[in-house]
JSON list of C-alpha atoms in Angstrom, two decimals:
[
{"chain": "F", "resi": 1, "resn": "UNK", "atom": "CA", "xyz": [-1.52, 215.19, 196.37]},
{"chain": "F", "resi": 2, "resn": "UNK", "atom": "CA", "xyz": [-2.51, 211.50, 196.91]},
{"chain": "F", "resi": 3, "resn": "UNK", "atom": "CA", "xyz": [0.91, 210.30, 195.90]},
{"chain": "F", "resi": 4, "resn": "UNK", "atom": "CA", "xyz": [2.58, 212.45, 198.49]},
{"chain": "F", "resi": 5, "resn": "UNK", "atom": "CA", "xyz": [0.40, 211.39, 201.52]},
{"chain": "F", "resi": 6, "resn": "UNK", "atom": "CA", "xyz": [3.37, 209.60, 203.05]},
{"chain": "F", "resi": 7, "resn": "UNK", "atom": "CA", "xyz": [5.42, 212.73, 203.00]},
{"chain": "F", "resi": 8, "resn": "UNK", "atom": "CA", "xyz": [2.60, 215.18, 203.78]},
{"chain": "F", "resi": 9, "resn": "UNK", "atom": "CA", "xyz": [1.89, 213.39, 207.10]},
{"chain": "F", "resi": 10, "resn": "UNK", "atom": "CA", "xyz": [5.25, 212.18, 208.31]},
{"chain": "F", "resi": 11, "resn": "UNK", "atom": "CA", "xyz": [4.10, 211.67, 211.69]},
{"chain": "F", "resi": 12, "resn": "UNK", "atom": "CA", "xyz": [1.13, 209.48, 210.97]},
{"chain": "F", "resi": 13, "resn": "UNK", "atom": "CA", "xyz": [1.22, 205.76, 210.54]},
{"chain": "F", "resi": 14, "resn": "UNK", "atom": "CA", "xyz": [-2.26, 205.28, 208.75]},
{"chain": "F", "resi": 15, "resn": "UNK", "atom": "CA", "xyz": [-4.84, 207.31, 206.91]},
{"chain": "F", "resi": 16, "resn": "UNK", "atom": "CA", "xyz": [-8.33, 206.78, 205.53]},
{"chain": "F", "resi": 17, "resn": "UNK", "atom": "CA", "xyz": [-8.69, 208.54, 202.02]},
{"chain": "F", "resi": 18, "resn": "UNK", "atom": "CA", "xyz": [-12.39, 209.55, 201.15]},
{"chain": "F", "resi": 19, "resn": "UNK", "atom": "CA", "xyz": [-13.28, 210.97, 197.84]},
{"chain": "F", "resi": 20, "resn": "UNK", "atom": "CA", "xyz": [-15.63, 214.05, 197.43]},
{"chain": "F", "resi": 21, "resn": "UNK", "atom": "CA", "xyz": [-18.42, 212.22, 196.01]},
{"chain": "F", "resi": 22, "resn": "UNK", "atom": "CA", "xyz": [-19.02, 209.67, 198.84]},
{"chain": "F", "resi": 23, "resn": "UNK", "atom": "CA", "xyz": [-21.39, 209.50, 201.81]},
{"chain": "F", "resi": 24, "resn": "UNK", "atom": "CA", "xyz": [-20.12, 207.97, 205.06]},
{"chain": "F", "resi": 25, "resn": "UNK", "atom": "CA", "xyz": [-23.12, 205.94, 206.58]},
{"chain": "F", "resi": 26, "resn": "UNK", "atom": "CA", "xyz": [-21.68, 204.31, 209.54]},
{"chain": "F", "resi": 27, "resn": "UNK", "atom": "CA", "xyz": [-18.65, 204.37, 211.93]},
{"chain": "F", "resi": 28, "resn": "UNK", "atom": "CA", "xyz": [-15.38, 203.89, 210.10]},
{"chain": "F", "resi": 29, "resn": "UNK", "atom": "CA", "xyz": [-13.13, 203.36, 213.00]},
{"chain": "F", "resi": 30, "resn": "UNK", "atom": "CA", "xyz": [-13.06, 199.60, 212.68]},
{"chain": "F", "resi": 31, "resn": "UNK", "atom": "CA", "xyz": [-10.90, 200.12, 209.39]},
{"chain": "F", "resi": 32, "resn": "UNK", "atom": "CA", "xyz": [-7.99, 200.94, 211.70]},
{"chain": "F", "resi": 33, "resn": "UNK", "atom": "CA", "xyz": [-8.06, 197.30, 212.96]},
{"chain": "F", "resi": 34, "resn": "UNK", "atom": "CA", "xyz": [-7.96, 195.68, 209.42]},
{"chain": "F", "resi": 35, "resn": "UNK", "atom": "CA", "xyz": [-4.66, 193.84, 209.01]},
{"chain": "F", "resi": 36, "resn": "UNK", "atom": "CA", "xyz": [-3.48, 194.87, 205.71]},
{"chain": "F", "resi": 37, "resn": "UNK", "atom": "CA", "xyz": [-0.62, 192.13, 206.00]},
{"chain": "F", "resi": 38, "resn": "UNK", "atom": "CA", "xyz": [2.11, 194.46, 204.98]},
{"chain": "F", "resi": 39, "resn": "UNK", "atom": "CA", "xyz": [0.30, 196.03, 202.13]},
{"chain": "F", "resi": 40, "resn": "UNK", "atom": "CA", "xyz": [-0.09, 199.80, 201.60]},
{"chain": "F", "resi": 41, "resn": "UNK", "atom": "CA", "xyz": [-3.54, 200.27, 200.20]},
{"chain": "F", "resi": 42, "resn": "UNK", "atom": "CA", "xyz": [-6.62, 198.65, 201.66]},
{"chain": "F", "resi": 43, "resn": "UNK", "atom": "CA", "xyz": [-9.25, 198.73, 198.99]},
{"chain": "F", "resi": 44, "resn": "UNK", "atom": "CA", "xyz": [-12.18, 197.06, 197.61]},
{"chain": "F", "resi": 45, "resn": "UNK", "atom": "CA", "xyz": [-11.42, 194.89, 194.63]},
{"chain": "F", "resi": 46, "resn": "UNK", "atom": "CA", "xyz": [-13.65, 195.37, 191.65]},
{"chain": "F", "resi": 47, "resn": "UNK", "atom": "CA", "xyz": [-13.23, 192.15, 189.82]},
{"chain": "F", "resi": 48, "resn": "UNK", "atom": "CA", "xyz": [-15.21, 189.81, 192.26]},
{"chain": "F", "resi": 49, "resn": "UNK", "atom": "CA", "xyz": [-18.81, 191.01, 192.33]},
{"chain": "F", "resi": 50, "resn": "UNK", "atom": "CA", "xyz": [-21.87, 189.89, 190.44]},
{"chain": "F", "resi": 51, "resn": "UNK", "atom": "CA", "xyz": [-22.39, 193.26, 188.94]},
{"chain": "F", "resi": 52, "resn": "UNK", "atom": "CA", "xyz": [-21.34, 193.21, 185.43]},
{"chain": "F", "resi": 53, "resn": "UNK", "atom": "CA", "xyz": [-21.01, 196.91, 185.03]},
{"chain": "F", "resi": 54, "resn": "UNK", "atom": "CA", "xyz": [-19.51, 198.24, 188.28]},
{"chain": "F", "resi": 55, "resn": "UNK", "atom": "CA", "xyz": [-17.82, 195.24, 189.75]},
{"chain": "F", "resi": 56, "resn": "UNK", "atom": "CA", "xyz": [-16.29, 193.42, 186.90]},
{"chain": "F", "resi": 57, "resn": "UNK", "atom": "CA", "xyz": [-13.12, 195.62, 186.31]},
{"chain": "F", "resi": 58, "resn": "UNK", "atom": "CA", "xyz": [-9.89, 194.23, 185.41]},
{"chain": "F", "resi": 59, "resn": "UNK", "atom": "CA", "xyz": [-6.74, 195.87, 183.81]},
{"chain": "F", "resi": 60, "resn": "UNK", "atom": "CA", "xyz": [-8.40, 195.47, 180.34]},
{"chain": "F", "resi": 61, "resn": "UNK", "atom": "CA", "xyz": [-11.08, 197.72, 181.28]},
{"chain": "F", "resi": 62, "resn": "UNK", "atom": "CA", "xyz": [-8.50, 200.51, 181.83]},
{"chain": "F", "resi": 63, "resn": "UNK", "atom": "CA", "xyz": [-5.49, 200.07, 179.65]},
{"chain": "F", "resi": 64, "resn": "UNK", "atom": "CA", "xyz": [-4.76, 199.88, 175.91]},
{"chain": "F", "resi": 65, "resn": "UNK", "atom": "CA", "xyz": [-3.42, 196.47, 175.37]},
{"chain": "F", "resi": 66, "resn": "UNK", "atom": "CA", "xyz": [-3.10, 196.94, 171.58]},
{"chain": "F", "resi": 67, "resn": "UNK", "atom": "CA", "xyz": [0.02, 199.25, 172.74]},
{"chain": "F", "resi": 68, "resn": "UNK", "atom": "CA", "xyz": [3.23, 197.25, 172.97]},
{"chain": "F", "resi": 69, "resn": "UNK", "atom": "CA", "xyz": [4.33, 199.05, 176.09]},
{"chain": "F", "resi": 70, "resn": "UNK", "atom": "CA", "xyz": [1.22, 197.99, 178.03]},
{"chain": "F", "resi": 71, "resn": "UNK", "atom": "CA", "xyz": [1.06, 194.49, 176.21]},
{"chain": "F", "resi": 72, "resn": "UNK", "atom": "CA", "xyz": [4.47, 193.49, 177.65]},
{"chain": "F", "resi": 73, "resn": "UNK", "atom": "CA", "xyz": [4.16, 195.15, 181.04]},
{"chain": "F", "resi": 74, "resn": "UNK", "atom": "CA", "xyz": [0.75, 194.32, 182.35]},
{"chain": "F", "resi": 75, "resn": "UNK", "atom": "CA", "xyz": [-1.70, 191.47, 182.55]},
{"chain": "F", "resi": 76, "resn": "UNK", "atom": "CA", "xyz": [-5.22, 192.13, 181.19]},
{"chain": "F", "resi": 77, "resn": "UNK", "atom": "CA", "xyz": [-6.73, 189.73, 183.62]},
{"chain": "F", "resi": 78, "resn": "UNK", "atom": "CA", "xyz": [-5.31, 191.24, 186.75]},
{"chain": "F", "resi": 79, "resn": "UNK", "atom": "CA", "xyz": [-7.92, 192.58, 189.20]},
{"chain": "F", "resi": 80, "resn": "UNK", "atom": "CA", "xyz": [-8.61, 196.39, 189.55]},
{"chain": "F", "resi": 81, "resn": "UNK", "atom": "CA", "xyz": [-9.59, 198.06, 192.70]},
{"chain": "F", "resi": 82, "resn": "UNK", "atom": "CA", "xyz": [-11.41, 201.09, 193.82]},
{"chain": "F", "resi": 83, "resn": "UNK", "atom": "CA", "xyz": [-10.52, 204.64, 194.61]},
{"chain": "F", "resi": 84, "resn": "UNK", "atom": "CA", "xyz": [-12.90, 206.69, 196.92]},
{"chain": "F", "resi": 85, "resn": "UNK", "atom": "CA", "xyz": [-12.53, 204.83, 200.29]},
{"chain": "F", "resi": 86, "resn": "UNK", "atom": "CA", "xyz": [-9.06, 203.55, 200.91]},
{"chain": "F", "resi": 87, "resn": "UNK", "atom": "CA", "xyz": [-6.96, 202.60, 204.02]},
{"chain": "F", "resi": 88, "resn": "UNK", "atom": "CA", "xyz": [-3.28, 203.56, 203.48]},
{"chain": "F", "resi": 89, "resn": "UNK", "atom": "CA", "xyz": [-0.50, 202.26, 205.63]},
{"chain": "F", "resi": 90, "resn": "UNK", "atom": "CA", "xyz": [2.04, 205.18, 205.45]},
{"chain": "F", "resi": 91, "resn": "UNK", "atom": "CA", "xyz": [4.75, 203.21, 207.32]},
{"chain": "F", "resi": 92, "resn": "UNK", "atom": "CA", "xyz": [4.49, 200.44, 204.64]},
{"chain": "F", "resi": 93, "resn": "UNK", "atom": "CA", "xyz": [4.25, 203.09, 201.85]},
{"chain": "F", "resi": 94, "resn": "UNK", "atom": "CA", "xyz": [7.44, 204.73, 203.01]},
{"chain": "F", "resi": 95, "resn": "UNK", "atom": "CA", "xyz": [9.29, 201.55, 202.24]},
{"chain": "F", "resi": 96, "resn": "UNK", "atom": "CA", "xyz": [8.26, 201.42, 198.64]},
{"chain": "F", "resi": 97, "resn": "UNK", "atom": "CA", "xyz": [8.89, 203.23, 195.43]},
{"chain": "F", "resi": 98, "resn": "UNK", "atom": "CA", "xyz": [5.11, 203.89, 194.62]},
{"chain": "F", "resi": 99, "resn": "UNK", "atom": "CA", "xyz": [5.47, 207.60, 193.94]},
{"chain": "F", "resi": 100, "resn": "UNK", "atom": "CA", "xyz": [8.40, 207.01, 191.42]},
{"chain": "F", "resi": 101, "resn": "UNK", "atom": "CA", "xyz": [6.59, 204.35, 189.67]},
{"chain": "F", "resi": 102, "resn": "UNK", "atom": "CA", "xyz": [3.41, 206.58, 189.38]},
{"chain": "F", "resi": 103, "resn": "UNK", "atom": "CA", "xyz": [5.46, 209.51, 187.89]},
{"chain": "F", "resi": 104, "resn": "UNK", "atom": "CA", "xyz": [7.41, 206.96, 185.50]},
{"chain": "F", "resi": 105, "resn": "UNK", "atom": "CA", "xyz": [4.19, 205.88, 184.08]},
{"chain": "F", "resi": 106, "resn": "UNK", "atom": "CA", "xyz": [2.70, 209.33, 183.53]},
{"chain": "F", "resi": 107, "resn": "UNK", "atom": "CA", "xyz": [5.96, 210.25, 181.52]},
{"chain": "F", "resi": 108, "resn": "UNK", "atom": "CA", "xyz": [5.49, 206.90, 179.49]},
{"chain": "F", "resi": 109, "resn": "UNK", "atom": "CA", "xyz": [2.04, 207.89, 178.76]},
{"chain": "F", "resi": 110, "resn": "UNK", "atom": "CA", "xyz": [3.01, 211.35, 177.58]},
{"chain": "F", "resi": 111, "resn": "UNK", "atom": "CA", "xyz": [5.78, 209.75, 175.39]},
{"chain": "F", "resi": 112, "resn": "UNK", "atom": "CA", "xyz": [3.13, 207.60, 173.79]},
{"chain": "F", "resi": 113, "resn": "UNK", "atom": "CA", "xyz": [0.70, 210.58, 173.00]},
{"chain": "F", "resi": 114, "resn": "UNK", "atom": "CA", "xyz": [-1.65, 209.76, 175.91]},
{"chain": "F", "resi": 115, "resn": "UNK", "atom": "CA", "xyz": [-2.53, 206.38, 174.42]},
{"chain": "F", "resi": 116, "resn": "UNK", "atom": "CA", "xyz": [-1.66, 204.06, 177.04]},
{"chain": "F", "resi": 117, "resn": "UNK", "atom": "CA", "xyz": [-4.83, 204.19, 178.94]},
{"chain": "F", "resi": 118, "resn": "UNK", "atom": "CA", "xyz": [-8.13, 206.19, 179.15]},
{"chain": "F", "resi": 119, "resn": "UNK", "atom": "CA", "xyz": [-8.30, 209.46, 180.85]},
{"chain": "F", "resi": 120, "resn": "UNK", "atom": "CA", "xyz": [-8.51, 209.45, 184.57]},
{"chain": "F", "resi": 121, "resn": "UNK", "atom": "CA", "xyz": [-6.25, 209.14, 187.64]},
{"chain": "F", "resi": 122, "resn": "UNK", "atom": "CA", "xyz": [-6.92, 205.40, 188.30]},
{"chain": "F", "resi": 123, "resn": "UNK", "atom": "CA", "xyz": [-4.97, 203.76, 185.66]},
{"chain": "F", "resi": 124, "resn": "UNK", "atom": "CA", "xyz": [-1.58, 204.94, 186.59]},
{"chain": "F", "resi": 125, "resn": "UNK", "atom": "CA", "xyz": [-2.38, 204.42, 190.32]},
{"chain": "F", "resi": 126, "resn": "UNK", "atom": "CA", "xyz": [-3.28, 200.57, 189.34]},
{"chain": "F", "resi": 127, "resn": "UNK", "atom": "CA", "xyz": [0.31, 200.25, 187.95]},
{"chain": "F", "resi": 128, "resn": "UNK", "atom": "CA", "xyz": [1.95, 202.12, 190.87]},
{"chain": "F", "resi": 129, "resn": "UNK", "atom": "CA", "xyz": [0.19, 200.08, 193.63]},
{"chain": "F", "resi": 130, "resn": "UNK", "atom": "CA", "xyz": [0.70, 196.71, 191.80]},
{"chain": "F", "resi": 131, "resn": "UNK", "atom": "CA", "xyz": [1.50, 194.35, 194.61]},
{"chain": "F", "resi": 132, "resn": "UNK", "atom": "CA", "xyz": [0.83, 196.69, 197.34]},
{"chain": "F", "resi": 133, "resn": "UNK", "atom": "CA", "xyz": [-3.10, 196.27, 197.56]},
{"chain": "F", "resi": 134, "resn": "UNK", "atom": "CA", "xyz": [-5.00, 194.33, 200.27]},
{"chain": "F", "resi": 135, "resn": "UNK", "atom": "CA", "xyz": [-8.65, 193.50, 199.33]},
{"chain": "F", "resi": 136, "resn": "UNK", "atom": "CA", "xyz": [-11.17, 194.59, 202.00]},
{"chain": "F", "resi": 137, "resn": "UNK", "atom": "CA", "xyz": [-14.86, 193.50, 202.32]},
{"chain": "F", "resi": 138, "resn": "UNK", "atom": "CA", "xyz": [-17.08, 195.23, 199.73]},
{"chain": "F", "resi": 139, "resn": "UNK", "atom": "CA", "xyz": [-19.56, 196.40, 202.32]},
{"chain": "F", "resi": 140, "resn": "UNK", "atom": "CA", "xyz": [-16.96, 199.00, 203.39]},
{"chain": "F", "resi": 141, "resn": "UNK", "atom": "CA", "xyz": [-17.29, 200.83, 200.02]},
{"chain": "F", "resi": 142, "resn": "UNK", "atom": "CA", "xyz": [-20.20, 200.38, 197.56]},
{"chain": "F", "resi": 143, "resn": "UNK", "atom": "CA", "xyz": [-19.64, 201.89, 194.17]},
{"chain": "F", "resi": 144, "resn": "UNK", "atom": "CA", "xyz": [-21.60, 202.86, 190.93]},
{"chain": "F", "resi": 145, "resn": "UNK", "atom": "CA", "xyz": [-24.27, 205.14, 192.35]},
{"chain": "F", "resi": 146, "resn": "UNK", "atom": "CA", "xyz": [-23.47, 207.45, 189.71]},
{"chain": "F", "resi": 147, "resn": "UNK", "atom": "CA", "xyz": [-23.50, 204.84, 186.84]},
{"chain": "F", "resi": 148, "resn": "UNK", "atom": "CA", "xyz": [-26.66, 202.75, 187.11]},
{"chain": "F", "resi": 149, "resn": "UNK", "atom": "CA", "xyz": [-30.11, 203.21, 188.57]},
{"chain": "F", "resi": 150, "resn": "UNK", "atom": "CA", "xyz": [-30.66, 199.45, 189.17]},
{"chain": "F", "resi": 151, "resn": "UNK", "atom": "CA", "xyz": [-28.41, 199.51, 192.28]},
{"chain": "F", "resi": 152, "resn": "UNK", "atom": "CA", "xyz": [-29.71, 197.35, 195.06]},
{"chain": "F", "resi": 153, "resn": "UNK", "atom": "CA", "xyz": [-31.24, 199.71, 197.67]},
{"chain": "F", "resi": 154, "resn": "UNK", "atom": "CA", "xyz": [-30.78, 197.13, 200.50]},
{"chain": "F", "resi": 155, "resn": "UNK", "atom": "CA", "xyz": [-27.11, 196.92, 199.77]},
{"chain": "F", "resi": 156, "resn": "UNK", "atom": "CA", "xyz": [-26.92, 200.70, 199.63]},
{"chain": "F", "resi": 157, "resn": "UNK", "atom": "CA", "xyz": [-28.57, 201.03, 203.11]},
{"chain": "F", "resi": 158, "resn": "UNK", "atom": "CA", "xyz": [-25.95, 198.48, 204.58]},
{"chain": "F", "resi": 159, "resn": "UNK", "atom": "CA", "xyz": [-22.82, 200.00, 202.97]},
{"chain": "F", "resi": 160, "resn": "UNK", "atom": "CA", "xyz": [-20.49, 201.87, 205.24]},
{"chain": "F", "resi": 161, "resn": "UNK", "atom": "CA", "xyz": [-19.51, 204.25, 202.39]},
{"chain": "F", "resi": 162, "resn": "UNK", "atom": "CA", "xyz": [-21.49, 205.01, 199.29]},
{"chain": "F", "resi": 163, "resn": "UNK", "atom": "CA", "xyz": [-19.84, 206.34, 196.20]},
{"chain": "F", "resi": 164, "resn": "UNK", "atom": "CA", "xyz": [-21.48, 208.39, 193.52]},
{"chain": "F", "resi": 165, "resn": "UNK", "atom": "CA", "xyz": [-18.75, 207.65, 191.04]},
{"chain": "F", "resi": 166, "resn": "UNK", "atom": "CA", "xyz": [-19.79, 208.23, 187.55]},
{"chain": "F", "resi": 167, "resn": "UNK", "atom": "CA", "xyz": [-21.59, 211.04, 185.72]},
{"chain": "F", "resi": 168, "resn": "UNK", "atom": "CA", "xyz": [-24.98, 211.14, 187.65]},
{"chain": "F", "resi": 169, "resn": "UNK", "atom": "CA", "xyz": [-23.74, 212.87, 190.86]},
{"chain": "F", "resi": 170, "resn": "UNK", "atom": "CA", "xyz": [-26.53, 213.36, 193.34]},
{"chain": "F", "resi": 171, "resn": "UNK", "atom": "CA", "xyz": [-26.24, 217.06, 193.23]},
{"chain": "F", "resi": 172, "resn": "UNK", "atom": "CA", "xyz": [-27.15, 217.15, 189.59]},
{"chain": "F", "resi": 173, "resn": "UNK", "atom": "CA", "xyz": [-30.44, 216.96, 187.70]},
{"chain": "F", "resi": 174, "resn": "UNK", "atom": "CA", "xyz": [-29.32, 213.79, 186.09]},
{"chain": "F", "resi": 175, "resn": "UNK", "atom": "CA", "xyz": [-28.99, 212.00, 189.20]},
{"chain": "F", "resi": 176, "resn": "UNK", "atom": "CA", "xyz": [-30.83, 208.88, 189.62]},
{"chain": "F", "resi": 177, "resn": "UNK", "atom": "CA", "xyz": [-34.00, 209.71, 191.77]},
{"chain": "F", "resi": 178, "resn": "UNK", "atom": "CA", "xyz": [-34.00, 206.51, 193.73]},
{"chain": "F", "resi": 179, "resn": "UNK", "atom": "CA", "xyz": [-30.26, 206.96, 194.88]},
{"chain": "F", "resi": 180, "resn": "UNK", "atom": "CA", "xyz": [-30.31, 210.77, 195.32]},
{"chain": "F", "resi": 181, "resn": "UNK", "atom": "CA", "xyz": [-31.89, 210.85, 198.89]},
{"chain": "F", "resi": 182, "resn": "UNK", "atom": "CA", "xyz": [-28.96, 209.04, 200.48]},
{"chain": "F", "resi": 183, "resn": "UNK", "atom": "CA", "xyz": [-26.95, 212.10, 199.75]},
{"chain": "F", "resi": 184, "resn": "UNK", "atom": "CA", "xyz": [-29.59, 214.89, 199.79]},
{"chain": "F", "resi": 185, "resn": "UNK", "atom": "CA", "xyz": [-30.90, 213.98, 203.37]},
{"chain": "F", "resi": 186, "resn": "UNK", "atom": "CA", "xyz": [-27.56, 215.15, 204.75]},
{"chain": "F", "resi": 187, "resn": "UNK", "atom": "CA", "xyz": [-27.41, 218.59, 202.86]},
{"chain": "F", "resi": 188, "resn": "UNK", "atom": "CA", "xyz": [-28.05, 221.74, 204.58]},
{"chain": "F", "resi": 189, "resn": "UNK", "atom": "CA", "xyz": [-29.80, 223.69, 201.81]},
{"chain": "F", "resi": 190, "resn": "UNK", "atom": "CA", "xyz": [-29.72, 227.08, 203.75]},
{"chain": "F", "resi": 191, "resn": "UNK", "atom": "CA", "xyz": [-25.93, 226.86, 203.94]},
{"chain": "F", "resi": 192, "resn": "UNK", "atom": "CA", "xyz": [-24.52, 229.95, 202.05]},
{"chain": "F", "resi": 193, "resn": "UNK", "atom": "CA", "xyz": [-21.87, 227.84, 200.25]},
{"chain": "F", "resi": 194, "resn": "UNK", "atom": "CA", "xyz": [-24.51, 225.27, 199.06]},
{"chain": "F", "resi": 195, "resn": "UNK", "atom": "CA", "xyz": [-26.76, 228.22, 197.98]},
{"chain": "F", "resi": 196, "resn": "UNK", "atom": "CA", "xyz": [-23.94, 229.90, 196.07]},
{"chain": "F", "resi": 197, "resn": "UNK", "atom": "CA", "xyz": [-23.31, 226.60, 194.34]},
{"chain": "F", "resi": 198, "resn": "UNK", "atom": "CA", "xyz": [-26.89, 226.65, 193.16]},
{"chain": "F", "resi": 199, "resn": "UNK", "atom": "CA", "xyz": [-27.50, 223.38, 194.62]},
{"chain": "F", "resi": 200, "resn": "UNK", "atom": "CA", "xyz": [-31.31, 223.39, 195.00]},
{"chain": "F", "resi": 201, "resn": "UNK", "atom": "CA", "xyz": [-33.49, 220.91, 197.25]},
{"chain": "F", "resi": 202, "resn": "UNK", "atom": "CA", "xyz": [-35.05, 218.25, 194.98]},
{"chain": "F", "resi": 203, "resn": "UNK", "atom": "CA", "xyz": [-38.73, 218.75, 194.78]},
{"chain": "F", "resi": 204, "resn": "UNK", "atom": "CA", "xyz": [-39.49, 215.27, 196.02]},
{"chain": "F", "resi": 205, "resn": "UNK", "atom": "CA", "xyz": [-37.71, 216.02, 199.17]},
{"chain": "F", "resi": 206, "resn": "UNK", "atom": "CA", "xyz": [-39.99, 219.24, 199.93]}
]
């Protein structure tokens, strides 16, 4: 669906994409004013932070550079970027072949026996959006709340969007207890849908 956004919304010029494991903590309307300088995708780049686990991702993190197809096509030092909170300029997108590039690489990976990259949707998107990404300030989108417990709490509080990417989702028992309340404080535990999903209020919130 993501790679059909420009076709699904033919009357829209721009959209903000939000993943399902994020929390919005402040007004996102200023995102509309960011000059993407003709690029399609406004995203936080993940190779420029001091965090060696979450914010040090380059193409070598995702792709199998021992495979000749990848080795001759990509640069292992190229900076990666984050899904989860993205600004897409649909007008700029309509002038590209991003969708075709994405599908081409999905087919190449099938031909290679699914050995070109690790599982996930980000690797083929990294290829498809190459040259079409404009880096935005990291305070718009803070990553890694599902990866590591040592996330800086003050930075979490200040971020516009916090992202529980990783296995330790805030609705699971394995969630990091110091990071879970940023999600649980917004949950209506009496809601029928929440109850049917067996999402229970953490003991420390009671």
